[in-house]
Amino acid sequence: MLPRGRPRALGAAALLLLLLLIGFFLFGGDVEYGRPRGAAAVDGDPSADRGGRNRSDCVPPRPPLPKCELLHVAIVCAGHNSSRDLVTLVKSVLFYRKNPLHFHLVTDAMARNILEMLFHTWMVPAVRVSFYDVEELKPQVSWIPNKHYSGLYGLMKLVLPAALPPELARVIVLDTDVTFASDIAELWALFAHFSDEQVIGLVENQSDWYLGNLWRNHRPWPALGRGFNTGVILLRLDRLRQAGWGQMWTLTATRELLTLPATSLADQDIFNAVIKEHPGLVQPLPCVWNVQLSDHTLAERCYSEASDLKVIHWNSPKKLRVKNKHVEYFRNLYLTFLEYDGNLLRRELFGCPSPPSAGAEQVQRALAQLDEEDACFEFRQQWLTVHRVHVTFLPHEPPPPQPHDVTLVAQLSMDRLQMLEALCRHWPGPMSLALYLTDAEAQQFLRFVEASAVLSARQNVAYHVVYREGPLYPVNRLRNVALAQALTPYVFLSDIDFLPAYSLYNDLRASIEQLKLGSERRAALVVPAFETLHYRFSFPSSKAEVLALLDSGSLYTFRYHEWPRGHAPTDYARWREAQTPYRVQWAADYEPYVVVPRDCPRYDPRFVGFGWNKVAHIMELDAQEYELLVLPEAFTIHLPHRPSLDISRFRSSPTYRDCLQAVKDEFHQDLSRRYGAAALKYLTALQQPRHPA
Amino acid sequence: MLPRGRPRALGAAALLLLLLLIGFFLFGGDVEYGRPRGAAAVDGDPSADRGGRNRSDCVPPRPPLPKCELLHVAIVCAGHNSSRDLVTLVKSVLFYRKNPLHFHLVTDAMARNILEMLFHTWMVPAVRVSFYDVEELKPQVSWIPNKHYSGLYGLMKLVLPAALPPELARVIVLDTDVTFASDIAELWALFAHFSDEQVIGLVENQSDWYLGNLWRNHRPWPALGRGFNTGVILLRLDRLRQAGWGQMWTLTATRELLTLPATSLADQDIFNAVIKEHPGLVQPLPCVWNVQLSDHTLAERCYSEASDLKVIHWNSPKKLRVKNKHVEYFRNLYLTFLEYDGNLLRRELFGCPSPPSAGAEQVQRALAQLDEEDACFEFRQQWLTVHRVHVTFLPHEPPPPQPHDVTLVAQLSMDRLQMLEALCRHWPGPMSLALYLTDAEAQQFLRFVEASAVLSARQNVAYHVVYREGPLYPVNRLRNVALAQALTPYVFLSDIDFLPAYSLYNDLRASIEQLKLGSERRAALVVPAFETLHYRFSFPSSKAEVLALLDSGSLYTFRYHEWPRGHAPTDYARWREAQTPYRVQWAADYEPYVVVPRDCPRYDPRFVGFGWNKVAHIMELDAQEYELLVLPEAFTIHLPHRPSLDISRFRSSPTYRDCLQAVKDEFHQDLSRRYGAAALKYLTALQQPRHPA
């Protein structure tokens, strides 16, 4: 702003005058400016503000940044892997953004399931998300033969003007394989450079593909010079609709397809063909807004000069493994956001009034009401934390629907990854596993699975990442995430340190069928739990072997030494003899591993860290009058491990115990509220505080 | 840049003219501009380029960014905690920087030891670091009574013009408790606004402290209005020297101290007093360059308007725990860099020619020579990796020099943190531990130690963080880091999964003295190793108890089951009877845990991941003719744990074994080269490949 006082008025006047001048100089020559020339586009960079050139002069004026204006971004995304890419892209956008954003996501069912949950739990202020069903749009493009690896999804960008809400006038369209290194508002601001007839903003292609001289008989689609890359697009939707865009591109595509077999680069071929016909439609964007790292890229021309990269585009099928002199630099930028703690992006916007999402507001209010002096402050804080959840983080095939199928449900953090291979060997059936990880650990986990033949061979194991936040392990929240994502009618509620009998998966399905579980009787099947304290241990292949090991003292009933109450009601003596399932009664502190219908009660998320988390769940099953049926042949064995940090902490801290007691009391009050007199027996159970399991 | 063609020449001319005009309007009124007024400084923000205001007009011209110019930054840093703060500050600067940087660090011995190693191993291109000894400068300020928590160190900023090299004309001075949210070149560019007489650029104080009305008889040092904050300073060193700065501030300080008891805010009081006398010296900087988060801060005035924060200053003793409406936002920004993977900042600069540091160049060349198709590519890559090292990450008291003292040396990663408390109970002596962590894990580790009474009570345990890079655990590199940092004449080379006998520390010192280890005889004292496979295990308090447990089968000699060769030469049968130390002979694959003088050979860093890493070291001790003396009363016991990822991987991968064999061969060739014929016996040992320990 100008210094105050009279001279400034004068100054302002003079400036106004000058601006008109500038405007004339700059935009008089629109045609020249409008013609794509890599170099020209670079030099003409109207947003270059750090090149160190044109410092002291002041044209071209940087377009006004749209302060607090809501910016719209459209992305096409399908499948598990693209969903992960999209998250990294969004993180890079959020890191630099200063405006409210509205993401318009054109997705398949898988991506929608993942991303809806992710954004819902991410709760980023001033971010809205809308979903559009890719299936509904497919018919409009499925007639186009296409050879590009993006398949039909690439072509979807053509139909956005019709697919997005009619009142939406402008949108930035992004591929999932781009990474931002700057504020997206600077890109949005380039709409200001559009002349009245321009409708599409694009960066010139940074390869010679469209010049058609890459190899003999290389016949690309028609394009202006090098053509344009469609990884980053500015669309004036309003004008495209007026101009009858749908008809326009369909005509061009149809005509070209008379002589060309198929599109090689999906939508990009068609956009370029249309632009070749109507050069006036395109506003060339500075190359820094789409630095293309394909093989043989000419991108260096662009960025070697510009010290200021804005958007990087991994538009090679090789992605990060692409060969490029500077790829290390780009990879670091990409990894920055790949591993960036997404929780840190839950920061409000300054300057712009941005009402927090309904959910966020509740949480904020609840958190604000907490008393920092309360000994259990940390705990209550943890209960209130909403963790970001990325379900089916890796590719996963839903199990074929079978009436008696059962999913193993468990949760773990990084220090238990080594259990996964053994678990896969013991349990061939479907699994739903919640992993408590940081963003960086999620990437280590990804590499771990890729490196393991056993794990990467399995399609029926669903991994759900719950992102770390807060000091305590949210064990029951994790269980609920895994439980909610189980797709079979029954679930085996297990823990990661247990290996089930090799035959358990088949035995369970048989028992479920025999006992008509769920359909006719409301029951929980108890799988007796044992433990070995030995490291080297040959896993028993039958009940007979289990009994032998018990007698030889190399196997114990679970927690036999320090917490027998936890499993005593299973009545191991009876199990030794049992030939058929037998019923047992609930008792205080009972916490068996059970098989129940998927619609069983959820775990109480207030139990965090260590202690009593399963006990409460079994209590609720009993309150809902689930029969407890012990299976005569079933068993699962706990392997030894160092105590987790949470446990060591529990053991050392009296506060921890007191807070746990507090939760137990609250839990029981709720129980009485919901089950009335029936819940009385739990009160008596609760009233003798004990070292909990 | 302007579009090409004739009209542009005209345009340029017109602009030139205009700039002169602008210059006049803007900087004519220097006096007014020069007077500190919070609001004025904000509005007058000449670098505000995102506020959404003054968009279309083009004054004031943003100062030219110094493309590729070397920027100088001075920071005063003393002690372990400030060193950690400095790293976070530097990360934030590096993240946004586009210029070569030269850091001038005024440090005490501790900080220098830490930071020299850190920057040496960080190898960030286009970053230079110089150190200046705080002790040498202290006399110049130690006469000033000071009440500020920064102690004498705060005052050091006053003597920078004298302390820094005379040829250095400009420098940015930063407190360690600031965080950058923008390119530091934008700050450097503000030097351009200095009038000829201005020498110090400062942001106005964002509290009412200097108004002197905070409480009755509150008597602050003299200042212009609210005065200025010295967390971020632009210094024209050349002019300060000409103006006789040293004398200037000394006179002022001396005079004020006649009536004032001491400085309350260290250097800041004196800077302000000088400025009060000579207002012409100061160039007020836009408030966004030093957003002060002290209690009762008025900073909101500044940033609530500016959507673009540049530098955040945690200038409250409470630091991150300061109460502030928006503290969550600032904390997230800070945590971003606290947990940021510093390895990602090893990226070259674009546009600017920046020769990599000598070390970096070597590594680059060696890496470039690797053959990607080589099965051992990953391994060789890992051997060549230079890991960032942050020694004495936490406060640490060097042990008092004692002729026979011994330091326990070990290494670990996150999954072994739980061992630390037990280890501290078993070993009261000094320890030097290398931790292999990510930047984020290093913070978890910090919180873990703070939360543990046992660990935070210990001053003689030095923790050295080696930052994770690459897929394999660089076990020997870690051992060498811990070994190099041991400060006692002797070291006990242990592993993290072992707990030594409670008496071992004392026994070892006695034995070292008795046996005249080091001084008269070159020997390695062998501490016999045992293992328990049981979880619950009561640790034996004497050799007698060890023997009893051996006989009862609840204790075994280490790796008795799967790798007896590793410790057989210790001759456990003889140990049972031994009353005095006895000598044993080296044999193939022997890998005992030994006590040696600190100057023993280093471990061979080519052994990464799992396998043979200790064997090679013992072999080298033998080659250097160390006697191997087994101690009769000493013992250490290995506790069970899940196999580490590296081990599981080793077991599953034949490549891993082949590559290990390759290293073994290379290792032996070196051995023969260095020890000639004497090394022959190792060849025979090497030639029978075995499952290595």
Coordinates of N, CA and C in Angstrom, one line a residue, chain A residues 1-4 7-8 10-11 15 18-19 22 25-26 32 43 49-65 67 95-96 98 186 303-305 307-309 323 326 329-330 332-333 335-336 339-341 343-344 346-348 350-351 372 416 418-419 448 497 531 533-536 561-562 639-645 648, chain B residues 1-4 7-8 10-11 15 18-19 22 25-26 32 37 43 49-65 67 95-96 98 186 303-305 307-309 323 326 329-330 332-333 335-336 339-341 343-344 346-348 350-351 372 416 418-419 448 497 531 533-536 561-562 639-645 648:
Chain A
M1 N 0.9 -1.2 0.0 CA 0.0 0.0 0.0 C 0.9 1.2 0.0
L2 N 0.3 2.3 -0.4 CA 1.2 3.5 -0.5 C 1.3 4.2 0.8
P3 N 2.4 5.0 1.0 CA 2.5 5.7 2.2 C 1.3 6.8 2.3
R4 N 0.9 7.2 3.5 CA -0.2 8.1 3.6 C 0.2 9.5 3.2
P7 N 0.8 13.4 -1.3 CA 1.5 13.0 -2.6 C 1.0 11.7 -3.1
R8 N 0.4 10.9 -2.2 CA 0.0 9.5 -2.7 C -1.2 9.6 -3.6
L10 N -1.8 11.8 -5.8 CA -1.1 12.0 -7.1 C -0.6 10.7 -7.7
G11 N 0.2 10.1 -6.8 CA 0.9 8.8 -7.3 C -0.2 7.9 -7.8
L15 N -0.4 6.1 -11.5 CA -0.3 4.7 -11.6 C -1.4 4.2 -12.5
L18 N -0.8 4.6 -15.9 CA 0.3 3.7 -16.3 C -0.3 2.3 -16.6
L19 N -1.2 1.9 -15.7 CA -1.8 0.5 -15.9 C -2.5 0.4 -17.2
I22 N 0.1 -0.2 -19.7 CA 0.7 -1.5 -19.6 C -0.3 -2.5 -20.3
F25 N 0.1 -2.4 -23.8 CA 1.3 -3.1 -24.3 C 1.2 -4.6 -24.3
L26 N 0.7 -5.0 -23.1 CA 0.7 -6.5 -22.9 C -0.3 -7.2 -23.7
E32 N -0.1 -13.1 -30.8 CA 1.2 -13.6 -30.6 C 1.4 -14.3 -29.3
D43 N 9.1 -17.4 -20.9 CA 9.5 -16.0 -20.7 C 8.3 -15.2 -20.3
D49 N 7.7 -14.5 -10.2 CA 7.9 -13.4 -9.2 C 9.2 -13.6 -8.5
R50 N 10.0 -14.6 -8.9 CA 11.2 -14.9 -8.2 C 12.4 -15.1 -9.1
G51 N 12.1 -14.9 -10.4 CA 13.2 -15.2 -11.3 C 14.4 -14.3 -11.2
G52 N 14.2 -13.2 -10.5 CA 15.3 -12.3 -10.3 C 15.4 -11.4 -11.5
R53 N 14.6 -11.6 -12.5 CA 14.5 -10.7 -13.7 C 13.3 -9.8 -13.5
N54 N 13.2 -8.8 -14.4 CA 12.1 -7.9 -14.3 C 11.7 -7.5 -12.9
R55 N 12.7 -7.3 -12.1 CA 12.4 -7.0 -10.7 C 11.9 -5.5 -10.6
S56 N 12.8 -4.6 -11.0 CA 12.5 -3.2 -10.7 C 11.4 -2.7 -11.6
D57 N 11.2 -3.2 -12.8 CA 10.1 -2.7 -13.6 C 8.8 -3.4 -13.0
C58 N 7.7 -3.1 -13.5 CA 6.5 -3.6 -12.9 C 5.4 -4.1 -13.9
V59 N 5.9 -4.5 -15.0 CA 4.9 -5.2 -15.9 C 5.5 -6.6 -16.2
P60 N 4.7 -7.6 -16.6 CA 3.3 -7.6 -16.5 C 2.8 -7.6 -15.1
P61 N 1.7 -7.0 -14.7 CA 1.2 -7.0 -13.4 C 0.9 -8.4 -13.0
R62 N 1.3 -8.8 -11.8 CA 0.9 -10.2 -11.4 C -0.6 -10.1 -11.2
P63 N -1.3 -11.1 -11.7 CA -2.8 -11.1 -11.6 C -3.1 -11.1 -10.1
P64 N -4.2 -10.4 -9.8 CA -4.6 -10.3 -8.3 C -4.8 -11.7 -7.8
L65 N -4.3 -12.0 -6.6 CA -4.6 -13.3 -6.0 C -6.0 -13.2 -5.4
K67 N -8.1 -13.4 -2.9 CA -8.1 -13.6 -1.5 C -9.4 -14.1 -1.0
F95 N -0.8 -27.7 1.6 CA 0.3 -27.2 2.3 C 0.5 -25.7 2.0
Y96 N 0.3 -25.4 0.7 CA 0.6 -24.0 0.3 C -0.6 -23.1 0.2
K98 N -4.0 -20.9 0.6 CA -4.4 -19.8 1.5 C -5.9 -19.6 1.3
E186 N -2.3 -18.9 -7.1 CA -1.5 -18.3 -8.2 C -1.9 -18.9 -9.5
Y303 N 12.5 -25.3 -16.4 CA 12.8 -25.1 -15.0 C 14.3 -24.6 -14.8
S304 N 15.1 -25.0 -15.8 CA 16.5 -24.6 -15.5 C 16.6 -23.1 -15.4
E305 N 15.7 -22.4 -16.1 CA 15.7 -21.0 -16.0 C 14.9 -20.5 -14.7
S307 N 13.7 -20.4 -11.3 CA 14.1 -21.0 -10.0 C 12.9 -21.3 -9.2
D308 N 11.7 -21.1 -9.8 CA 10.5 -21.2 -9.1 C 9.5 -22.2 -9.8
L309 N 9.7 -23.5 -9.4 CA 8.8 -24.5 -9.9 C 7.4 -24.4 -9.2
K323 N 13.9 -41.7 -15.6 CA 15.3 -41.2 -15.7 C 15.3 -39.7 -16.0
H326 N 17.5 -34.3 -13.1 CA 17.2 -33.7 -11.8 C 16.2 -34.4 -11.0
Y329 N 15.9 -34.1 -7.2 CA 15.2 -32.9 -6.7 C 13.7 -33.1 -6.7
F330 N 13.2 -33.5 -7.8 CA 11.7 -33.6 -7.9 C 11.2 -34.7 -6.9
N332 N 12.5 -35.6 -4.1 CA 12.5 -35.1 -2.7 C 11.2 -34.3 -2.5
L333 N 10.9 -33.4 -3.5 CA 9.7 -32.6 -3.3 C 8.5 -33.5 -3.1
L335 N 8.4 -36.7 -2.2 CA 8.5 -37.5 -0.9 C 8.1 -36.6 0.3
T336 N 8.4 -35.3 0.2 CA 8.0 -34.4 1.2 C 6.5 -34.5 1.5
E339 N 5.2 -38.2 2.7 CA 5.4 -38.6 4.1 C 5.0 -37.5 5.0
Y340 N 4.4 -36.4 4.5 CA 4.0 -35.3 5.4 C 2.8 -35.7 6.3
D341 N 2.9 -35.3 7.5 CA 1.9 -35.6 8.5 C 0.6 -34.8 8.2
N343 N -2.1 -34.6 9.5 CA -2.8 -33.9 10.6 C -2.4 -32.5 10.7
L344 N -1.2 -32.2 10.3 CA -0.7 -30.8 10.4 C -1.4 -29.9 9.4
R346 N -4.6 -29.7 9.2 CA -5.9 -29.4 9.8 C -5.8 -28.0 10.4
R347 N -5.1 -27.1 9.7 CA -4.9 -25.7 10.3 C -5.9 -24.8 9.6
E348 N -6.4 -23.9 10.5 CA -7.4 -23.0 9.9 C -6.8 -22.0 8.9
F350 N -6.1 -18.2 7.8 CA -6.2 -16.8 8.3 C -6.8 -15.9 7.4
G351 N -7.3 -14.7 7.9 CA -7.9 -13.7 7.0 C -9.2 -14.1 6.5
E372 N -7.6 -28.9 31.8 CA -6.2 -29.2 31.6 C -5.6 -29.8 32.9
R416 N 4.6 -54.5 15.0 CA 4.1 -55.8 14.8 C 4.0 -56.3 13.4
Q418 N 6.0 -57.7 11.6 CA 6.6 -59.0 11.4 C 5.6 -60.2 11.6
M419 N 4.5 -59.9 12.3 CA 3.5 -60.9 12.5 C 2.7 -61.2 11.2
F448 N 7.1 -52.7 2.7 CA 7.2 -53.9 3.4 C 6.3 -55.0 2.7
D497 N -1.0 -60.5 18.1 CA 0.0 -61.4 18.6 C -0.4 -62.9 18.7
E531 N -1.0 -69.6 25.4 CA 0.2 -68.8 25.1 C 1.5 -69.6 25.3
L533 N 5.6 -69.0 26.2 CA 6.6 -68.1 26.6 C 7.9 -68.3 25.9
H534 N 7.9 -69.3 25.1 CA 9.2 -69.7 24.4 C 9.2 -69.0 23.0
Y535 N 10.4 -68.7 22.6 CA 10.6 -68.1 21.3 C 10.5 -69.1 20.2
R536 N 11.4 -70.1 20.3 CA 11.4 -71.2 19.3 C 10.3 -72.1 19.7
H561 N -0.4 -67.0 34.2 CA 0.4 -66.5 35.3 C -0.2 -65.2 35.9
E562 N -0.4 -64.2 35.1 CA -0.7 -62.9 35.7 C -2.1 -62.4 35.7
L639 N 1.9 -65.4 20.9 CA 3.4 -65.5 20.9 C 3.9 -64.4 21.8
P640 N 5.1 -64.7 22.4 CA 5.7 -63.7 23.3 C 6.2 -62.5 22.6
H641 N 6.2 -61.4 23.3 CA 6.8 -60.1 22.7 C 7.0 -59.2 23.9
R642 N 7.9 -58.3 23.6 CA 8.2 -57.2 24.6 C 6.9 -56.5 24.9
P643 N 6.8 -56.0 26.1 CA 5.6 -55.2 26.4 C 5.6 -54.0 25.5
S644 N 4.4 -53.6 25.1 CA 4.4 -52.4 24.2 C 4.6 -51.2 25.1
L645 N 4.9 -50.0 24.5 CA 5.2 -48.8 25.3 C 4.0 -48.5 26.1
S648 N 4.0 -50.7 29.2 CA 5.1 -50.3 30.2 C 4.6 -49.1 30.9
Chain B
M1 N 9.0 -11.0 -18.1 CA 9.6 -10.3 -19.2 C 8.6 -9.9 -20.2
L2 N 8.9 -8.9 -21.0 CA 7.9 -8.4 -22.0 C 7.8 -9.2 -23.2
P3 N 6.6 -9.2 -23.8 CA 6.6 -9.9 -25.1 C 7.6 -9.3 -26.1
R4 N 8.0 -10.0 -27.1 CA 9.0 -9.5 -28.0 C 8.4 -8.5 -29.0
P7 N 6.9 -2.7 -29.9 CA 6.2 -2.0 -28.9 C 6.8 -2.1 -27.5
R8 N 7.6 -3.2 -27.3 CA 8.1 -3.4 -26.0 C 9.2 -2.4 -25.6
L10 N 9.3 0.7 -26.5 CA 8.5 1.8 -26.0 C 8.1 1.6 -24.5
G11 N 7.5 0.4 -24.3 CA 7.0 0.1 -23.0 C 8.1 0.3 -22.0
L15 N 8.2 2.6 -18.7 CA 8.2 2.0 -17.3 C 9.4 2.7 -16.6
L18 N 8.4 5.7 -15.2 CA 7.5 5.5 -14.1 C 8.2 5.2 -12.8
L19 N 9.2 4.3 -12.9 CA 9.9 3.8 -11.7 C 10.5 5.0 -11.0
I22 N 7.8 6.5 -9.1 CA 7.4 5.7 -7.9 C 8.4 5.9 -6.8
F25 N 7.8 9.0 -5.0 CA 6.6 9.0 -4.1 C 6.9 8.2 -2.9
L26 N 7.6 7.0 -3.1 CA 7.7 6.1 -2.0 C 8.7 6.5 -1.0
E32 N 8.8 9.6 7.7 CA 7.6 9.1 8.2 C 7.7 7.5 8.2
R37 N 5.7 2.3 13.7 CA 4.3 2.2 14.1 C 3.8 0.9 13.7
D43 N 1.0 -2.2 7.2 CA 0.5 -1.7 5.9 C 1.6 -1.5 4.9
D49 N 2.9 -9.8 -1.0 CA 2.7 -10.1 -2.4 C 1.5 -11.0 -2.5
R50 N 0.8 -11.2 -1.3 CA -0.3 -12.2 -1.4 C -1.5 -11.7 -0.6
G51 N -1.4 -10.5 -0.2 CA -2.5 -9.9 0.7 C -3.7 -9.7 -0.1
G52 N -3.7 -9.8 -1.4 CA -4.9 -9.6 -2.2 C -5.2 -8.1 -2.4
R53 N -4.3 -7.2 -1.7 CA -4.5 -5.8 -2.0 C -3.4 -5.3 -2.9
N54 N -3.5 -4.1 -3.4 CA -2.5 -3.5 -4.3 C -2.1 -4.5 -5.4
R55 N -3.1 -5.2 -5.9 CA -2.7 -6.2 -6.9 C -2.4 -5.6 -8.2
S56 N -3.5 -4.9 -8.7 CA -3.4 -4.5 -10.1 C -2.4 -3.3 -10.2
D57 N -2.2 -2.5 -9.2 CA -1.2 -1.4 -9.3 C 0.1 -2.0 -9.1
C58 N 1.2 -1.3 -9.3 CA 2.5 -1.9 -9.2 C 3.5 -1.2 -8.4
V59 N 3.0 -0.5 -7.3 CA 3.9 0.1 -6.4 C 3.5 -0.3 -5.0
P60 N 4.4 -0.4 -4.0 CA 5.8 -0.3 -4.2 C 6.4 -1.5 -4.9
P61 N 7.5 -1.2 -5.7 CA 8.1 -2.4 -6.4 C 8.6 -3.3 -5.4
R62 N 8.4 -4.6 -5.6 CA 9.0 -5.6 -4.6 C 10.5 -5.5 -4.9
P63 N 11.3 -5.5 -3.8 CA 12.7 -5.4 -4.0 C 13.2 -6.6 -4.8
P64 N 14.2 -6.4 -5.6 CA 14.7 -7.5 -6.5 C 15.1 -8.7 -5.6
L65 N 14.7 -9.9 -5.9 CA 15.3 -11.0 -5.1 C 16.7 -11.3 -5.6
K67 N 19.0 -13.2 -6.9 CA 19.1 -14.5 -7.5 C 20.5 -15.1 -7.4
F95 N 14.1 -25.3 3.6 CA 12.9 -25.8 2.8 C 12.5 -24.8 1.8
Y96 N 12.5 -23.5 2.1 CA 12.0 -22.5 1.2 C 13.1 -21.8 0.4
K98 N 16.1 -20.5 -2.0 CA 16.5 -20.7 -3.4 C 17.9 -20.2 -3.6
E186 N 13.6 -13.2 0.5 CA 12.7 -12.1 0.5 C 13.0 -11.2 1.7
Y303 N -0.8 -10.5 11.8 CA -1.1 -11.6 10.9 C -2.5 -11.8 10.6
S304 N -3.4 -11.2 11.4 CA -4.9 -11.4 11.1 C -5.2 -10.8 9.7
E305 N -4.4 -9.7 9.4 CA -4.6 -9.1 8.1 C -3.8 -9.9 7.1
S307 N -2.3 -12.6 5.1 CA -2.6 -14.0 4.9 C -1.2 -14.7 4.7
D308 N -0.2 -13.9 4.8 CA 1.1 -14.4 4.4 C 2.2 -14.2 5.5
L309 N 2.3 -15.2 6.4 CA 3.2 -15.1 7.5 C 4.6 -15.5 7.0
K323 N 0.1 -19.6 25.5 CA -1.4 -19.5 25.2 C -1.6 -18.4 24.1
H326 N -4.3 -18.6 18.2 CA -4.0 -19.3 16.9 C -2.8 -20.2 17.1
Y329 N -2.2 -23.2 14.9 CA -1.8 -23.0 13.5 C -0.2 -22.9 13.5
F330 N 0.3 -22.1 14.4 CA 1.7 -21.9 14.5 C 2.4 -23.2 14.9
N332 N 1.5 -26.2 14.3 CA 1.6 -27.1 13.1 C 2.7 -26.7 12.2
L333 N 2.9 -25.4 12.0 CA 4.0 -25.0 11.1 C 5.3 -25.4 11.7
L335 N 5.9 -27.8 13.9 CA 6.0 -29.3 13.9 C 6.4 -29.8 12.5
T336 N 5.9 -29.1 11.5 CA 6.2 -29.5 10.1 C 7.7 -29.6 10.0
E339 N 9.6 -32.3 12.4 CA 9.5 -33.7 12.1 C 9.9 -33.9 10.6
Y340 N 10.3 -32.8 9.9 CA 10.6 -32.9 8.5 C 11.9 -33.8 8.3
D341 N 11.8 -34.7 7.3 CA 13.0 -35.5 7.0 C 14.1 -34.6 6.4
N343 N 16.9 -35.3 5.3 CA 17.6 -35.8 4.1 C 17.0 -35.2 2.8
L344 N 15.7 -34.9 2.9 CA 15.0 -34.4 1.7 C 15.6 -33.0 1.3
R346 N 18.7 -32.3 1.1 CA 19.9 -32.4 0.4 C 19.7 -32.2 -1.1
R347 N 18.8 -31.3 -1.5 CA 18.5 -31.2 -2.9 C 19.3 -30.0 -3.5
E348 N 19.8 -30.2 -4.7 CA 20.6 -29.1 -5.3 C 19.8 -27.9 -5.5
F350 N 18.5 -25.0 -8.2 CA 18.4 -24.8 -9.6 C 18.8 -23.4 -10.0
G351 N 19.1 -23.3 -11.2 CA 19.5 -21.9 -11.7 C 20.8 -21.5 -11.2
E372 N 23.3 -50.8 -11.4 CA 22.0 -51.0 -10.9 C 21.5 -52.5 -11.1
R416 N 13.3 -50.8 20.0 CA 14.1 -51.3 21.2 C 14.1 -50.3 22.4
Q418 N 12.2 -49.8 24.6 CA 11.8 -50.3 25.9 C 12.9 -50.9 26.7
M419 N 14.0 -51.2 26.0 CA 15.2 -51.8 26.7 C 15.9 -50.8 27.6
F448 N 9.7 -39.7 25.0 CA 9.8 -41.0 25.7 C 10.8 -40.8 26.9
D497 N 20.0 -55.8 23.2 CA 19.1 -56.8 23.8 C 19.8 -57.5 24.9
E531 N 21.7 -66.5 27.2 CA 20.4 -66.1 26.7 C 19.3 -66.8 27.5
L533 N 15.2 -67.8 26.9 CA 14.1 -67.8 25.9 C 12.8 -67.5 26.5
H534 N 12.8 -67.3 27.8 CA 11.6 -67.1 28.6 C 11.4 -65.6 28.7
Y535 N 10.1 -65.2 28.8 CA 9.8 -63.8 29.0 C 9.9 -63.4 30.4
R536 N 9.1 -64.0 31.2 CA 9.2 -63.7 32.7 C 10.5 -64.4 33.2
H561 N 21.5 -72.8 20.5 CA 20.7 -73.7 19.6 C 21.1 -73.5 18.2
E562 N 21.2 -72.2 17.7 CA 21.4 -72.1 16.2 C 22.7 -71.6 15.8
L639 N 18.0 -61.0 26.2 CA 16.5 -61.2 26.4 C 15.9 -61.5 25.0
P640 N 14.8 -62.3 25.1 CA 14.2 -62.7 23.8 C 13.5 -61.6 23.1
H641 N 13.4 -61.6 21.8 CA 12.6 -60.6 21.1 C 12.3 -61.1 19.7
R642 N 11.3 -60.6 19.1 CA 10.9 -60.9 17.8 C 12.1 -60.6 16.9
P643 N 12.3 -61.5 15.9 CA 13.4 -61.1 14.9 C 13.1 -59.8 14.3
S644 N 14.2 -59.0 14.1 CA 14.0 -57.7 13.5 C 13.7 -57.9 12.0
L645 N 13.2 -56.8 11.4 CA 12.9 -56.9 10.0 C 14.1 -57.3 9.2
S648 N 14.5 -61.1 9.5 CA 13.5 -61.9 8.7 C 13.9 -61.8 7.3

